[in-house]
XYZ file of N, CA and C in Angstrom:
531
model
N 0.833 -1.189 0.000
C 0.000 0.000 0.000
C 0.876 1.251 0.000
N 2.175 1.336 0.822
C 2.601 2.657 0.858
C 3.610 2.398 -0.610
N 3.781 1.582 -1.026
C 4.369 1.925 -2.723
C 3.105 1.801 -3.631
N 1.426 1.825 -3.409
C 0.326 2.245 -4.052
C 0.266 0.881 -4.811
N 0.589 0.101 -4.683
C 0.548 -1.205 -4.749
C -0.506 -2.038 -4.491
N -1.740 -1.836 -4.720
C -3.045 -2.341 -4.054
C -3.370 -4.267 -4.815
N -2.899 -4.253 -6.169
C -2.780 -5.433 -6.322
C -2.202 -6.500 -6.141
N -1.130 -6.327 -4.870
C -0.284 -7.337 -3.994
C -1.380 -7.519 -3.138
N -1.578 -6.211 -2.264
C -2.640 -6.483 -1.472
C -3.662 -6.517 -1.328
N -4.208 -7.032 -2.234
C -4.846 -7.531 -2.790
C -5.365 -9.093 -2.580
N -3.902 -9.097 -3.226
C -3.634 -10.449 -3.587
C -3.396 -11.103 -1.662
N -2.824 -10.267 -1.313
C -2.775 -11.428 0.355
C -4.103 -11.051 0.854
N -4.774 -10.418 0.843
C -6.110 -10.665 1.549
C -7.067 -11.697 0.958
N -6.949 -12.089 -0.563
C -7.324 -13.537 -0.819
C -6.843 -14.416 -0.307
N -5.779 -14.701 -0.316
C -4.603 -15.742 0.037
C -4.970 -15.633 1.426
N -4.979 -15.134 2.835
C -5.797 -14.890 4.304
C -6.739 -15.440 3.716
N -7.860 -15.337 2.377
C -9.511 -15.993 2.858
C -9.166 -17.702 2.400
N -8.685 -17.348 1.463
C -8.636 -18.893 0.947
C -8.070 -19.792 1.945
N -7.209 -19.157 2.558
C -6.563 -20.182 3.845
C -7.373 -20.753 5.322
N -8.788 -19.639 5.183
C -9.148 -20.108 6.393
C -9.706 -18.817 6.898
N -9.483 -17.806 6.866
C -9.328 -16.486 7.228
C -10.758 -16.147 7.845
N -11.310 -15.723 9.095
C -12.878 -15.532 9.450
C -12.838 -14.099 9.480
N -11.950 -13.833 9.327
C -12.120 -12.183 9.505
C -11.052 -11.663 8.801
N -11.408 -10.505 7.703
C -10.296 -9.667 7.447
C -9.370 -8.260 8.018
N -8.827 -8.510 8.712
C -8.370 -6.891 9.679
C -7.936 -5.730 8.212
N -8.488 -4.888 8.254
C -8.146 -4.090 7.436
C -7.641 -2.849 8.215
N -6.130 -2.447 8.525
C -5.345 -1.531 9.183
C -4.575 -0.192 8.161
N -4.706 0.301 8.177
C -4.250 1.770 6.989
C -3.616 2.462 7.869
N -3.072 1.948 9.085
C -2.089 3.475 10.139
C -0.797 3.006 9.601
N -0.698 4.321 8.847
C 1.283 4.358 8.167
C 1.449 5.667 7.872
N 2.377 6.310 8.907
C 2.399 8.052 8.410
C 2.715 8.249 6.954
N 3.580 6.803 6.234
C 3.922 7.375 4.863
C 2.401 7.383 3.685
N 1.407 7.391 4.487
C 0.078 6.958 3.384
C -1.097 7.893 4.345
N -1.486 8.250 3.138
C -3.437 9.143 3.627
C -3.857 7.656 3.778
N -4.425 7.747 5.213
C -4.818 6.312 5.527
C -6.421 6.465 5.282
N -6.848 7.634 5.183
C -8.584 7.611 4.787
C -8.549 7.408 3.305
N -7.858 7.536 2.251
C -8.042 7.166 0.942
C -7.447 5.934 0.947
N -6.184 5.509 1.416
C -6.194 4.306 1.518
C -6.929 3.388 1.782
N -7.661 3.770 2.881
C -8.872 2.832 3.461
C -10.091 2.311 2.685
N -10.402 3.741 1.800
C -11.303 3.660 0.881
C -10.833 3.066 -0.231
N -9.619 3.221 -0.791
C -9.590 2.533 -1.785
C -9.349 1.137 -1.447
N -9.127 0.436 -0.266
C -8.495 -0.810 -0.094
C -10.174 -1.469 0.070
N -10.874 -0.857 0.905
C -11.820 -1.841 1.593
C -12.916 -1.843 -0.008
N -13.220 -0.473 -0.442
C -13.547 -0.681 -2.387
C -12.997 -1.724 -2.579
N -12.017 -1.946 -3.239
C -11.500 -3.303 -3.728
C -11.763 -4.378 -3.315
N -11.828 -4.830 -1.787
C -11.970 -5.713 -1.466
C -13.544 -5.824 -1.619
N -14.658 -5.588 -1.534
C -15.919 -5.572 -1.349
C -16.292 -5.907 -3.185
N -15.845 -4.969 -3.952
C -15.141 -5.966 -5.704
C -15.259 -7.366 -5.901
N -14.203 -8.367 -4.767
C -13.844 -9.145 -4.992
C -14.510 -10.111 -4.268
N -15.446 -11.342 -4.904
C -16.262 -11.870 -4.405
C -15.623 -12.688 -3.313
N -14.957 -13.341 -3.635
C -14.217 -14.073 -2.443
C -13.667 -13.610 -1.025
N -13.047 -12.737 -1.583
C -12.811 -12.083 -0.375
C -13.651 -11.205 0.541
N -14.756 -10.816 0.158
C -16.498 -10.017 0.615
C -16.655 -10.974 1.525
N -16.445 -12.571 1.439
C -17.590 -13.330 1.833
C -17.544 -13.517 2.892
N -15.699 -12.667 3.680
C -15.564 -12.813 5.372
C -15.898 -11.467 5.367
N -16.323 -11.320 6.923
C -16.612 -10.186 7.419
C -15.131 -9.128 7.765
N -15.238 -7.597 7.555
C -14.108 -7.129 7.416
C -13.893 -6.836 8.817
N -12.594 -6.447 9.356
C -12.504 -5.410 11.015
C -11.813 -4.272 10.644
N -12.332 -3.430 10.266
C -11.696 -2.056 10.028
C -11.004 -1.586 11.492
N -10.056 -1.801 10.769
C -8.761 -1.356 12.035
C -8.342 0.049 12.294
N -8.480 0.539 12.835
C -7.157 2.286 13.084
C -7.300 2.677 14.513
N -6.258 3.261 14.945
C -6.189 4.416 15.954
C -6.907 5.494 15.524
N -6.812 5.475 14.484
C -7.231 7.207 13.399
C -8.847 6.830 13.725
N -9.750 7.673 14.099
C -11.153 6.835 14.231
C -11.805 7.589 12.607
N -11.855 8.827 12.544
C -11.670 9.296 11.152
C -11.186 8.350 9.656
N -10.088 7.209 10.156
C -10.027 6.404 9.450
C -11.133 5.041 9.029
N -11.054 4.959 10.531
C -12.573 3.684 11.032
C -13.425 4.241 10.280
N -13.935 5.611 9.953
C -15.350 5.486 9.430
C -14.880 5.783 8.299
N -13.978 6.462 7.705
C -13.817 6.070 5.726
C -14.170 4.697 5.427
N -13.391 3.569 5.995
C -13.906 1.779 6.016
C -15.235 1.947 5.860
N -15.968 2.229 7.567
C -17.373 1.547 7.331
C -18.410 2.257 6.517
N -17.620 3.329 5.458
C -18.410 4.196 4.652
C -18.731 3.203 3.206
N -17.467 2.937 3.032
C -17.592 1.611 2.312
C -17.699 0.253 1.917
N -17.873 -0.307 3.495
C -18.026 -1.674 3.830
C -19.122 -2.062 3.543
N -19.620 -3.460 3.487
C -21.350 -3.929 3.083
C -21.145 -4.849 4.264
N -22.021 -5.295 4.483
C -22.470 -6.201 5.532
C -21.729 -6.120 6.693
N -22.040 -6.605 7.874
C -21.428 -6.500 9.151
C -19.771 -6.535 9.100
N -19.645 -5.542 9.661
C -17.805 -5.184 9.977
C -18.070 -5.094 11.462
N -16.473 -5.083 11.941
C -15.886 -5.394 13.072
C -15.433 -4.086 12.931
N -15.368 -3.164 14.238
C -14.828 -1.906 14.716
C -13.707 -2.387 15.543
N -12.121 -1.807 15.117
C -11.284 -2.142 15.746
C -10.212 -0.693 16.343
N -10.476 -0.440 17.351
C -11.246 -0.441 17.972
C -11.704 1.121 18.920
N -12.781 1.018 20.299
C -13.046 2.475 20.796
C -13.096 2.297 21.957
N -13.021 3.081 22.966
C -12.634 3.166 24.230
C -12.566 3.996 25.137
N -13.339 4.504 26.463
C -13.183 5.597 27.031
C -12.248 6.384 27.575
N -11.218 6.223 26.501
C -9.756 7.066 26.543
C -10.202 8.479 26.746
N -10.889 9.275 25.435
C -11.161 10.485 25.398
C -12.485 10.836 25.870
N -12.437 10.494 27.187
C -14.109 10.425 27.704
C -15.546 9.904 26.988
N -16.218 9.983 27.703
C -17.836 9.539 27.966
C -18.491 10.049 26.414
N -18.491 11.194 26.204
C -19.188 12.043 25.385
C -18.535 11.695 23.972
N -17.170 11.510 23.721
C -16.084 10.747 22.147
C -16.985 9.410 22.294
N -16.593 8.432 23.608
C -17.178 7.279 23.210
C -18.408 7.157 22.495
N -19.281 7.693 23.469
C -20.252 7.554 23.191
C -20.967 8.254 21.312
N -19.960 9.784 21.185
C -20.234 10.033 19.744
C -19.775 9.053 18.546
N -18.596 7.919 18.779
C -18.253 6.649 17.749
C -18.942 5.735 17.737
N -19.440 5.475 19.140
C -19.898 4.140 18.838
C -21.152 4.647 18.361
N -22.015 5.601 18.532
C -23.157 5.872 17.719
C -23.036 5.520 16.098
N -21.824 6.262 15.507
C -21.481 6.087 14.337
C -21.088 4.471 13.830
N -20.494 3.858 14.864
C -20.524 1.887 14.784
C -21.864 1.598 14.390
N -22.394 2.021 15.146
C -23.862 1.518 15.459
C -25.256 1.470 14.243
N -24.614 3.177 13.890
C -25.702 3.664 12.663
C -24.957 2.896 11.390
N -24.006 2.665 11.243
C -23.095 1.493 9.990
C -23.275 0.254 9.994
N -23.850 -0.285 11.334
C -24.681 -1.556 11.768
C -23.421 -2.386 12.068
N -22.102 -2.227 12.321
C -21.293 -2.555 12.702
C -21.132 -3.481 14.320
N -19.995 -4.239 14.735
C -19.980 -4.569 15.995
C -18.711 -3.661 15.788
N -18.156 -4.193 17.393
C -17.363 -3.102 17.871
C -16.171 -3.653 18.727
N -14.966 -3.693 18.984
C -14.275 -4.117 20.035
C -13.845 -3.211 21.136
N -13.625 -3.358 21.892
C -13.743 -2.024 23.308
C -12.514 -2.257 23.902
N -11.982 -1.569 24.035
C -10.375 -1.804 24.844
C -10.354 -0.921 26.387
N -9.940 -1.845 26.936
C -10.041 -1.823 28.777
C -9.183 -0.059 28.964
N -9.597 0.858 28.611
C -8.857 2.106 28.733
C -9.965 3.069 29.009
N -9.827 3.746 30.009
C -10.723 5.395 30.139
C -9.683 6.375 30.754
N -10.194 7.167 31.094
C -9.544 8.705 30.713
C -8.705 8.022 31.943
N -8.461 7.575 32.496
C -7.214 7.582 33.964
C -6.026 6.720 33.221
N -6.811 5.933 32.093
C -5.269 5.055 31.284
C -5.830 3.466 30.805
N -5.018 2.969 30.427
C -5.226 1.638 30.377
C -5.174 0.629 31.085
N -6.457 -0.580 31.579
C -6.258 -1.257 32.687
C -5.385 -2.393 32.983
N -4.868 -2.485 33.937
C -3.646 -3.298 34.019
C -4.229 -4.578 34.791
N -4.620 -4.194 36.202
C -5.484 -5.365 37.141
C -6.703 -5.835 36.822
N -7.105 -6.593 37.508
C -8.196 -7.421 37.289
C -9.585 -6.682 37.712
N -9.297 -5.716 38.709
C -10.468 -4.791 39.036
C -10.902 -3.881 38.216
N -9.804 -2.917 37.690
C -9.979 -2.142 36.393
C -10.354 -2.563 35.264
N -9.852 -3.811 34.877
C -10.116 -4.267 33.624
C -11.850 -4.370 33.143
N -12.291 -5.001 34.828
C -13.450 -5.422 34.609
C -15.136 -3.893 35.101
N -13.998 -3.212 35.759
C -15.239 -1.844 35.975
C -14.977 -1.240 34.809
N -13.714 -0.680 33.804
C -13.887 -0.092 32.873
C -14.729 -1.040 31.057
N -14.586 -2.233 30.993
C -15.628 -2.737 30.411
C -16.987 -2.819 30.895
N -17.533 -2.908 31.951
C -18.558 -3.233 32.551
C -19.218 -1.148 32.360
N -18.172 -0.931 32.842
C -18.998 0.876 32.539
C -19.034 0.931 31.254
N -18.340 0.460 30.073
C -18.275 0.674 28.495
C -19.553 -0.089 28.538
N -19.887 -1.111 28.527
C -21.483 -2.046 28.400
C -22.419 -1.402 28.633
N -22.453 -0.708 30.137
C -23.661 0.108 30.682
C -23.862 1.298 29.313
N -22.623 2.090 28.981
C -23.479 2.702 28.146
C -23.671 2.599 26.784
N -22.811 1.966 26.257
C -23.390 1.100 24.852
C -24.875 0.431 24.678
N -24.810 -0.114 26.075
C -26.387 -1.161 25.903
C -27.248 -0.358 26.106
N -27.421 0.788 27.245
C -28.236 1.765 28.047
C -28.586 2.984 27.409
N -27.548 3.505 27.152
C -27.172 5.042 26.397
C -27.299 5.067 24.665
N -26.262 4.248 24.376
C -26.279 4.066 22.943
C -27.177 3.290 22.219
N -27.829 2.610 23.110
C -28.663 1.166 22.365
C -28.750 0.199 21.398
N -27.069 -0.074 22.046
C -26.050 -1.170 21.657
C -26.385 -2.286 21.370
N -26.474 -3.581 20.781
C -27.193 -4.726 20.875
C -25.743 -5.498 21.092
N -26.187 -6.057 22.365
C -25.227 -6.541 23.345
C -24.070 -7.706 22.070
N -24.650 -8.508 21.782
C -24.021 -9.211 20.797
C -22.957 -8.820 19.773
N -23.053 -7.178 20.148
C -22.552 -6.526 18.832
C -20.916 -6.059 19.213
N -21.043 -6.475 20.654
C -19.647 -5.585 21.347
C -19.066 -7.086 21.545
N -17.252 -6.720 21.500
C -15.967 -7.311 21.857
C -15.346 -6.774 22.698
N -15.177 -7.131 24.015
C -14.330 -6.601 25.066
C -12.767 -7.009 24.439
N -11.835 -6.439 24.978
C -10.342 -6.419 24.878
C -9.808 -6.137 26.283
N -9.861 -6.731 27.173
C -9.122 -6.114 28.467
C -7.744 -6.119 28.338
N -7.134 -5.955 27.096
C -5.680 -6.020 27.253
C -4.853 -7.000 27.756
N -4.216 -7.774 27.260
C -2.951 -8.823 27.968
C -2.013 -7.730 27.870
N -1.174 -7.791 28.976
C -0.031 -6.908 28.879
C 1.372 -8.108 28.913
N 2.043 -7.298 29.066
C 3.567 -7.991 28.773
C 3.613 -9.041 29.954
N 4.158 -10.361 29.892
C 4.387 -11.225 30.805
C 5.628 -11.592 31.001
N 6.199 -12.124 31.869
C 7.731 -12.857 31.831
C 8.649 -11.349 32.058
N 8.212 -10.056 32.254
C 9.411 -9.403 32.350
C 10.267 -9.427 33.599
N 10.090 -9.957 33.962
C 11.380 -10.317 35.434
C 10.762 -9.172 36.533
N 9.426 -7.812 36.092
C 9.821 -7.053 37.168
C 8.373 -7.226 38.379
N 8.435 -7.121 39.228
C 7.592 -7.691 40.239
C 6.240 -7.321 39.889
N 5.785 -6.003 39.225
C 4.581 -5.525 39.713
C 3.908 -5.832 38.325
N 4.788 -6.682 37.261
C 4.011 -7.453 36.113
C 3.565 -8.764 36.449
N 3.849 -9.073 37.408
C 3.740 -11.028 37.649
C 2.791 -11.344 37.723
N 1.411 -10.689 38.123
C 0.002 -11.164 38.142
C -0.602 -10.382 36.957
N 0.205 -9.979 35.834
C -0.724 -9.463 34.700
C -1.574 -10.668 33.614
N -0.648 -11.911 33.609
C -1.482 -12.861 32.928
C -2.904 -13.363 33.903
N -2.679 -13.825 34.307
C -3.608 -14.017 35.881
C -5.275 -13.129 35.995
N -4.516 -11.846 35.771
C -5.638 -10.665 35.833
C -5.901 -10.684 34.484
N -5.028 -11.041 33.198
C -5.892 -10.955 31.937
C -6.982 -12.048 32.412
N -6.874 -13.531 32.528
C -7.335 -14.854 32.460
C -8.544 -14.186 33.318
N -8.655 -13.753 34.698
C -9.602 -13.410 35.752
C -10.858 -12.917 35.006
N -9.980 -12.086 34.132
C -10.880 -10.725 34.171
C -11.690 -11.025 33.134
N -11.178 -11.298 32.248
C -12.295 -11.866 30.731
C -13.031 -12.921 31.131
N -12.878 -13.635 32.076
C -13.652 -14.629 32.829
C -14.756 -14.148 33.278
N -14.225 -13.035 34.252
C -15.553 -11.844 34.894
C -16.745 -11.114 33.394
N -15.729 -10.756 33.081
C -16.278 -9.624 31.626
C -16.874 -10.988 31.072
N -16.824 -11.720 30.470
C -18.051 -12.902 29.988
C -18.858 -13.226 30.843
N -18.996 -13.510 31.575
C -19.851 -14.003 32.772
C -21.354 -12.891 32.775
């Protein structure tokens, strides 16, 4: 893509379906590329190509501006990758509206305005508050959301990482439940 190359990639997002592939991640964050025309022209193409249409896409970015060039051009259910109460209550809540009205699902990452959750307590009040207002506020259809509580780094030798696998395993345990 950043040498404008769309018929390589093309070509591996068949090669991902033909292999098995249930989902296509479609990611456009590269400072050397307009990742909103990229986006558009990549997820166009792919929606073209019958084979590759027939998995559902996950429009990927940090850029959320990018996220919705994708689901401007996506057909059938896409995957939002992803939103999060990083930039408060009022951002969340204005994207995922826009998920929502694209008929999209959504993945939610364990982060609000204090940071990203590390323990097993955070992990599971900052998804559990993302649910309340997706389902409540936004009128989310529960089925439609993917929690992410984050795995963080394991094995680094330093003490106050040693229960981060533990609290991933806990917590998505809790958050499904």
């Amino acid at each position: 893509v950043i040498n404008n190359d769309y018929d390589t990639a093309l070509s591996i997002a068949l090669k991902q379906v033909q292999q098995g592939a249930h989902v296509l991640d479609i990611n456009m964050d590269d400072g050397l590329i307009d990742g909103v025309a990229a986006m558009t022209k990549f997820v166009n193409l792919c929606i073209a190509d019958p084979e590759i249409s027939r998995v559902p896409f996950m429009i990927d970015s940090s850029k959320f501006h990018i996220v919705e060039a994708g689901l401007k051009c996506a057909q059938g259910k896409c995957i939002v990758n992803s939103i999060s109460l990083k930039e408060g209550e009022a951002k969340f809540k204005e994207q995922a509206t826009i998920v929502k009205n694209h008929g999209a699902a959504v993945v939610v990452m364990a982060f609000d305005e204090t940071g990203q959750a590390a323990g097993f307590e955070d992990k599971v009040s900052m998804c559990c508050r993302a649910y309340r207002i997706l389902v409540e506020e936004v009128g989310f259809n529960p089925q439609d959301i993917i929690f992410d509580p984050n795995i963080l780094t394991v094995g680094t030798g330093m003490a106050e990482h040693n229960n981060y696998a533990v609290d991933f395993i806990q917590a998505t345990s809790e958050i499904k439940r």
